[in-house]
Tab-separated table of C-alpha atoms in Angstrom:
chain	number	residue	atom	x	y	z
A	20	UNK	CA	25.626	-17.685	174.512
A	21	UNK	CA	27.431	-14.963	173.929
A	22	UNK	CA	25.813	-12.533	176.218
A	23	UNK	CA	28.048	-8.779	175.273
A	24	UNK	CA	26.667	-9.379	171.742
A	25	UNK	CA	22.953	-9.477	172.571
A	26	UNK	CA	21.134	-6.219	172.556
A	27	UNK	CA	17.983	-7.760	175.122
A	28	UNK	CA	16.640	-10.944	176.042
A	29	UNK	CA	13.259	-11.536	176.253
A	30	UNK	CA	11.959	-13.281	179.212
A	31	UNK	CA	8.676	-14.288	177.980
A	32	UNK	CA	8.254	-16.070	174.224
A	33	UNK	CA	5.450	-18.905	173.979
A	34	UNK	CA	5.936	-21.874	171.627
A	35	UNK	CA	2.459	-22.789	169.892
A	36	UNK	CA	3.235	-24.823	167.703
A	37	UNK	CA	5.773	-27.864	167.333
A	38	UNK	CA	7.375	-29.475	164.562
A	39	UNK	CA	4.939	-31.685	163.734
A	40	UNK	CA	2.544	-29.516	163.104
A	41	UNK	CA	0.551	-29.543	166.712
A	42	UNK	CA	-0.753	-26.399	168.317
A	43	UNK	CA	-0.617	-25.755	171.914
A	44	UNK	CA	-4.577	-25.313	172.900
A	45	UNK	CA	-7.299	-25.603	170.420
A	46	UNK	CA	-8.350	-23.089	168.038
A	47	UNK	CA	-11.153	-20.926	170.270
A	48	UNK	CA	-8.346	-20.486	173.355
A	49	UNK	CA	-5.416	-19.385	170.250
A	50	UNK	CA	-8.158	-16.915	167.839
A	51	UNK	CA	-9.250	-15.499	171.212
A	52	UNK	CA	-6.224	-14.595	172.189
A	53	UNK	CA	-5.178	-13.417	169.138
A	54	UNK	CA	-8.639	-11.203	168.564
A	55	UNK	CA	-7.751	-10.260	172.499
A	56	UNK	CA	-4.233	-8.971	171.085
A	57	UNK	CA	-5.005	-7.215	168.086
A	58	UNK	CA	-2.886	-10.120	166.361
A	59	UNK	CA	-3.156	-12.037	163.088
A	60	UNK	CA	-3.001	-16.228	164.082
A	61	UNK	CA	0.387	-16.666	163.852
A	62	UNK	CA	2.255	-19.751	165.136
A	63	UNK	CA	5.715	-20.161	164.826
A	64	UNK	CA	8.022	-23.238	165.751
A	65	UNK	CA	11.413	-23.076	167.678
A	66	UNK	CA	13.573	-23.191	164.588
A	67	UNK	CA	11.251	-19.908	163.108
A	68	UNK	CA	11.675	-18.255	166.774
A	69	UNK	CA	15.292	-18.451	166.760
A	70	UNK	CA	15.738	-17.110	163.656
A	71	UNK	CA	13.459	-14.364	164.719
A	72	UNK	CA	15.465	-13.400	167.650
A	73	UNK	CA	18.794	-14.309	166.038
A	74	UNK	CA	18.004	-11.322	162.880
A	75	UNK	CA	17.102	-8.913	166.272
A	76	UNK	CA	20.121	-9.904	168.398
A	77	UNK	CA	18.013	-10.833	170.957
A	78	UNK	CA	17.795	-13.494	172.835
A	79	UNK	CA	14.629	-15.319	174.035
A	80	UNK	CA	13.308	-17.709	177.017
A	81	UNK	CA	10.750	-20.175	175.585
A	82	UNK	CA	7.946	-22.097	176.316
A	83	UNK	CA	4.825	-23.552	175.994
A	84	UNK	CA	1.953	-23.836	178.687
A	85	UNK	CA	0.828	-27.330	180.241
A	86	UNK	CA	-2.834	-27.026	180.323
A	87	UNK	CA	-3.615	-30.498	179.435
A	88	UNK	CA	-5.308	-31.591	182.686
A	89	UNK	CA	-7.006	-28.498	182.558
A	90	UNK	CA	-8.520	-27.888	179.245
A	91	UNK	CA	-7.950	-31.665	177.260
A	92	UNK	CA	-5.795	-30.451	174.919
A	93	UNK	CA	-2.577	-32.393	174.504
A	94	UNK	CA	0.371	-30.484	175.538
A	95	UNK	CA	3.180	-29.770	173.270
A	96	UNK	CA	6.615	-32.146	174.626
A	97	UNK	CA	8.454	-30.122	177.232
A	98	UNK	CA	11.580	-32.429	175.731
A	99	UNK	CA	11.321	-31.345	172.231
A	100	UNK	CA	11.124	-27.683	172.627
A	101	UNK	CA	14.590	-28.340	175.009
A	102	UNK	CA	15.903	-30.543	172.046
A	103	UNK	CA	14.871	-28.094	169.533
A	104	UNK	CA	16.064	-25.007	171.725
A	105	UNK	CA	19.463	-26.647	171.939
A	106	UNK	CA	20.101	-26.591	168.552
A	107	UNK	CA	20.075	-22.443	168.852
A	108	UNK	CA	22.213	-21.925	171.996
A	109	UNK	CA	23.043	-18.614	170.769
A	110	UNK	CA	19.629	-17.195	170.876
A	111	UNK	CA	17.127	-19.486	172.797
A	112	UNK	CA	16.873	-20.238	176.495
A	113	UNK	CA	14.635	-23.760	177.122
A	114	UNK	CA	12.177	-23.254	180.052
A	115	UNK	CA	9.984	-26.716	180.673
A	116	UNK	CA	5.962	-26.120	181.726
A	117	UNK	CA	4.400	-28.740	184.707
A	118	UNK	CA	0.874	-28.509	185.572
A	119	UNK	CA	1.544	-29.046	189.219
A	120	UNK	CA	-2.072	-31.139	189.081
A	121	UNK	CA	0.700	-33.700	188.048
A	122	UNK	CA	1.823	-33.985	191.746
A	123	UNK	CA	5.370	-36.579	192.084
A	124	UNK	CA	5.276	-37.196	188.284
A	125	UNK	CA	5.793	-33.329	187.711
A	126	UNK	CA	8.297	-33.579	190.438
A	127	UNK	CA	9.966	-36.361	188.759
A	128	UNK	CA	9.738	-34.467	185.285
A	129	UNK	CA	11.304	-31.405	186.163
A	130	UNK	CA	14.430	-32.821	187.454
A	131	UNK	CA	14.627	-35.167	184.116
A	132	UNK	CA	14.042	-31.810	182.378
A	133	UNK	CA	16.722	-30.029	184.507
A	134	UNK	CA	19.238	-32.692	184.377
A	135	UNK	CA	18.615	-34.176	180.870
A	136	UNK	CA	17.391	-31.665	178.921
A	137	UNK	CA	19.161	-28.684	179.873
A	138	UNK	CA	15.507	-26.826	180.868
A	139	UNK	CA	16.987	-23.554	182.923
A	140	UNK	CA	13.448	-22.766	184.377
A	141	UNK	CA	9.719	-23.578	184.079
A	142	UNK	CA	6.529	-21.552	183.290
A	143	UNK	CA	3.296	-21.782	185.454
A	144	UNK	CA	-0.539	-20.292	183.964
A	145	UNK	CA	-2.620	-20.090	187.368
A	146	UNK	CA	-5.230	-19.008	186.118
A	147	UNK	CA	-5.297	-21.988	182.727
A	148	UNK	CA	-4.198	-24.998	184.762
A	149	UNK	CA	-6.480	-23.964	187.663
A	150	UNK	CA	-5.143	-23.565	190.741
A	151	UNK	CA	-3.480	-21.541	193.800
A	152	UNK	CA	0.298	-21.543	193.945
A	153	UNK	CA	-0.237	-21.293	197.516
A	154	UNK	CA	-1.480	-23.730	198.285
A	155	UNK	CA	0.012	-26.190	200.163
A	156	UNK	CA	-0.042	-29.777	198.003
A	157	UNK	CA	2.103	-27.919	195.197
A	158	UNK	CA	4.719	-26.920	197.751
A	159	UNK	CA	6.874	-30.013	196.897
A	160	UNK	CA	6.852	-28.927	193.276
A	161	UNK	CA	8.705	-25.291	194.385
A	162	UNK	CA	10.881	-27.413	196.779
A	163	UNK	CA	12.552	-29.352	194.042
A	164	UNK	CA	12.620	-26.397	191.643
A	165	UNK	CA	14.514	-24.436	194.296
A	166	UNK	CA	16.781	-27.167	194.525
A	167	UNK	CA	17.527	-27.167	190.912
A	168	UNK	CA	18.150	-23.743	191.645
A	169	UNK	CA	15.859	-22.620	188.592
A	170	UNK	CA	13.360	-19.853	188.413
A	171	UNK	CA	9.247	-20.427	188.193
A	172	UNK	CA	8.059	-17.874	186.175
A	173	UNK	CA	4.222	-17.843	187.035
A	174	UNK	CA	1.627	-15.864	184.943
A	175	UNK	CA	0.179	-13.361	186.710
A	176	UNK	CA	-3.266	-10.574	186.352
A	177	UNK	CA	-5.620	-10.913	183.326
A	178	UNK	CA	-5.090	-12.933	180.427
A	179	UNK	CA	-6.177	-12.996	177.053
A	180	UNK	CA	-6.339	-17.218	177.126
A	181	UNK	CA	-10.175	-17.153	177.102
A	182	UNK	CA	-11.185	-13.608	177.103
A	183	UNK	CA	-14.269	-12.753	174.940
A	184	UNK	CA	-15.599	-16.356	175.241
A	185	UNK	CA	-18.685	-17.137	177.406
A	186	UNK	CA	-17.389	-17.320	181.153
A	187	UNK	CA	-14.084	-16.957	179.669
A	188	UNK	CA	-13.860	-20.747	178.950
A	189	UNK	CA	-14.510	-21.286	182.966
A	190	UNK	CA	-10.597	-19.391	183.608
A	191	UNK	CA	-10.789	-18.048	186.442
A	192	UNK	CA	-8.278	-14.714	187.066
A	193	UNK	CA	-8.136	-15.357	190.813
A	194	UNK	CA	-5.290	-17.940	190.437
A	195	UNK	CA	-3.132	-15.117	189.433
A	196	UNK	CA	-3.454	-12.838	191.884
A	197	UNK	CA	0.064	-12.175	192.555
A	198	UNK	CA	-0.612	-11.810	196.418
A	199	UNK	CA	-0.320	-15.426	196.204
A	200	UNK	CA	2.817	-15.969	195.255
A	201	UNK	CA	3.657	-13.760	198.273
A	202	UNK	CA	3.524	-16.780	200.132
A	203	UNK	CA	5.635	-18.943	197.684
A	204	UNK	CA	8.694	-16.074	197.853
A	205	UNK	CA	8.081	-15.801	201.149
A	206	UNK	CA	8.436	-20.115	202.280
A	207	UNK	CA	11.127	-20.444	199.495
A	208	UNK	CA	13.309	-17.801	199.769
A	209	UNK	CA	16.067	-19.356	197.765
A	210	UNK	CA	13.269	-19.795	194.547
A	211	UNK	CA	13.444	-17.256	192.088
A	212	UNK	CA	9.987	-16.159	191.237
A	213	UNK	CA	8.875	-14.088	187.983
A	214	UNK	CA	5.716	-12.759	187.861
A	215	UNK	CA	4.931	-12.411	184.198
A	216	UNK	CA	3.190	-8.816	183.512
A	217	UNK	CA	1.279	-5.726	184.873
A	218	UNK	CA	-0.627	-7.901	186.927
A	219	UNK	CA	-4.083	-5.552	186.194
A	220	UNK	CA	-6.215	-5.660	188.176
A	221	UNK	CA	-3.295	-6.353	191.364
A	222	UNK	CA	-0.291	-3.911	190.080
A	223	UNK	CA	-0.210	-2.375	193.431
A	224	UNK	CA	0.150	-5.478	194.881
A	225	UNK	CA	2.578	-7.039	192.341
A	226	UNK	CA	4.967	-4.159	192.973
A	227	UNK	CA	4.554	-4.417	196.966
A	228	UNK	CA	5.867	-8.111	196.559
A	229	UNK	CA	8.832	-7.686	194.084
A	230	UNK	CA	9.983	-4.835	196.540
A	231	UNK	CA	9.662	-6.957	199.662
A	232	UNK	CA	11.301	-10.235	198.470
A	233	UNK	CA	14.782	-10.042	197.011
A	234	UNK	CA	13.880	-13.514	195.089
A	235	UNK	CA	10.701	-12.061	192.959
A	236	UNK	CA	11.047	-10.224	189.769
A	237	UNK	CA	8.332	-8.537	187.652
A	238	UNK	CA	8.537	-9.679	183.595
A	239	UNK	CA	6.783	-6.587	181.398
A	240	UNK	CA	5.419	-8.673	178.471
A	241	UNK	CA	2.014	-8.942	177.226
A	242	UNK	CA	1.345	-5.559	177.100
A	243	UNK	CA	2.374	-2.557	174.812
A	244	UNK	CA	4.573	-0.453	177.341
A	245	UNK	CA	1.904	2.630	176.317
A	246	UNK	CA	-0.314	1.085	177.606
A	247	UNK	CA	1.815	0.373	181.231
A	248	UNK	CA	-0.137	1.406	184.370
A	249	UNK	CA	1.624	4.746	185.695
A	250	UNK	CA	2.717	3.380	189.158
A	251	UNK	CA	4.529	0.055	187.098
A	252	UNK	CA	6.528	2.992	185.108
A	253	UNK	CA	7.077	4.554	188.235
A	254	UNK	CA	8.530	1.646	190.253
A	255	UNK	CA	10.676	0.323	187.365
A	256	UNK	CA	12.580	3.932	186.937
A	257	UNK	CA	13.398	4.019	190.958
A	258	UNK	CA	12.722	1.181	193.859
A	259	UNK	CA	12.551	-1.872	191.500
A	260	UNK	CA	15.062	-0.679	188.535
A	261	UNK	CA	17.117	-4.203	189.226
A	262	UNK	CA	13.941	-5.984	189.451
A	263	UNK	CA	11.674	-5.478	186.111
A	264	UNK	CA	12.304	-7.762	182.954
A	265	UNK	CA	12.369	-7.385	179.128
A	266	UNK	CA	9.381	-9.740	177.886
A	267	UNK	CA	7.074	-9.360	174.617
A	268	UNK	CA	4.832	-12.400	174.903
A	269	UNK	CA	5.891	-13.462	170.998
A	270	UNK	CA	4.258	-14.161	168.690
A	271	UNK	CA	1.077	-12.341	170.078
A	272	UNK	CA	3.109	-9.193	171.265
A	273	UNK	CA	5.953	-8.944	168.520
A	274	UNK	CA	9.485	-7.709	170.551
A	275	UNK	CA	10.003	-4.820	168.021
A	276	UNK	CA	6.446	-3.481	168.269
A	277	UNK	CA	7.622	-3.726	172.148
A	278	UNK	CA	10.852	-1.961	171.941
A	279	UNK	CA	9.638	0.850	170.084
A	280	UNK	CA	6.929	1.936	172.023
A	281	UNK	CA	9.247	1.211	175.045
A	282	UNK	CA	11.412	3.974	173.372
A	283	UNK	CA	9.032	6.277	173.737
A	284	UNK	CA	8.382	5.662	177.774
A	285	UNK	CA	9.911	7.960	179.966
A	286	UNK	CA	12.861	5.656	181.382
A	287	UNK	CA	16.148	6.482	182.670
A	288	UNK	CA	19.223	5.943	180.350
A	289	UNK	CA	20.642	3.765	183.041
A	290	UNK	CA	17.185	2.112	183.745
A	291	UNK	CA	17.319	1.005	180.039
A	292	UNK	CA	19.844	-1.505	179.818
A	293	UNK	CA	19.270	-3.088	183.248
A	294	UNK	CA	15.443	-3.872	181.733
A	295	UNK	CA	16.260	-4.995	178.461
A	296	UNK	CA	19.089	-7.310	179.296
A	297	UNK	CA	20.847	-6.855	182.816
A	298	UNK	CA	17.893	-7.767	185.341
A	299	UNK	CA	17.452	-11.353	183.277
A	300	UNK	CA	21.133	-12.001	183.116
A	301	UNK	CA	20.855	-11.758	187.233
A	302	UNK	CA	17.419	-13.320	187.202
A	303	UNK	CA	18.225	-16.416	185.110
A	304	UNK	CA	21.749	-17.144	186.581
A	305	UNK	CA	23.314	-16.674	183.040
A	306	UNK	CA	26.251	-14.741	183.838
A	307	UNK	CA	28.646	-18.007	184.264
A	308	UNK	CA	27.675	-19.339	181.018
């Protein structure tokens, strides 16, 4: 990857839908969320991603979400997103998804996925696969990704997975209280932790972790940066300017309706560049590749 020729990488790009034609939860969960985003259904495959990114010189982390356990919905393959992914080194950056409900066969997986696969990281929903990163029976699931030295990049705040539907489809937003993950930094200090979002309703809180532990980030995606709570804009000008990521949450949130309303939010010119592409260079260890 040729990283001086990129104008951004986004941290946070969700594959839906794989090759053969399989979605990645059933059709309530992905026309809520779309109705949630203002969206039309749209559902593109690795190939149509990369091609995306590739025409916006951007590079992207992708994705999907193991909620199988969870919800009953087969998961898209963790290894055939990698595969695919590989075949677009220029643009694409594989991260693998475990429902930690998987206990020593997630272990197991990851490391395949690590050493395998080429996976550089691995993308946890709380709040869809249903439980607290805290506690203590997933802690052998952060041991092994620390020593894979990859990043977790956990969901955190509301999300539109549900939203509208009776009791949301039973998700529960606790899970992603990022107050939790507080714990995580703090008992694996050499894990690199994202939490994806303004974590509404917890932004205070978010902000009071990324500032405390050198080994958490804060991704921006899934919202427009209008609509960005004021103390998020705040922080990501001054105390946490090396510690706030470029991510859309494509295809829902398109990266160039992102950028340009991100053009219009009062951010330092030096601010800029270490948000769009600097921070996740750092974050994602890419710097020797």
């Amino acid at each position: 990857m040729d990283l001086h020729s990129l104008v951004a990488i986004d941290i946070h790009v969700h594959v839906e839908a794989d090759l053969h034609g399989h979605l990645s939860m059933d059709d309530e969960l992905l026309e809520a969320a779309a109705a949630y985003f203002k969206a039309e259904p749209h559902h593109p495959t690795v190939p149509e991603i990369a091609a995306h990114y590739r025409a916006q010189q951007m590079a992207a982390v992708v994705f999907t979400v193991d909620a199988e356990m969870a919800t009953g919905h087969p998961t898209l393959s963790n290894e055939e997103i990698a595969e695919a992914a590989a075949q677009h080194p220029d643009v694409l950056i594989p991260f693998g998804s475990i429902d930690p409900a998987r206990g020593v066969s997630g272990i197991r997986a990851a490391r395949r996925l690590v050493e395998e696969h080429g996976v550089r990281g691995f993308k946890f929903h709380p709040s869809i696969q249903a439980f607290e990163p805290n506690d203590r029976r997933h802690y052998p699931l952060w041991a092994e990704l620390e020593s894979l030295g990859v990043p977790a990049l956990f969901h955190t705040g509301q999300t539109g997975i549900g939203s509208g539907l009776p009791g949301g489809r039973g998700i529960k937003l606790r899970y992603s209280d990022p107050m939790l993950l507080d714990d995580v930094a703090a008992d694996f200090p050499g894990l690199t932790v994202i939490m994806a979002h303004p974590s509404v309703p917890w932004q205070d809180a978010a902000i009071s972790v990324a500032q405390h532990k050198a080994n958490v980030y804060i991704d921006l995606s899934g919202w427009s940066p209008k609509y960005f709570p004021p103390q998020l804009v705040r922080a990501a000008n001054t105390l946490l300017r090396t510690k706030v990521l470029f991510g859309s949450d494509y295809p829902l949130l398109t990266p160039e309706r992102w950028v340009a309303d991100f053009a219009k939010l009062e951010i330092r010119d030096e601010v800029r560049p270490l948000i769009m592409k600097d921070n996740a260079v750092r974050a994602l260890g890419l710097a020797g590749s």
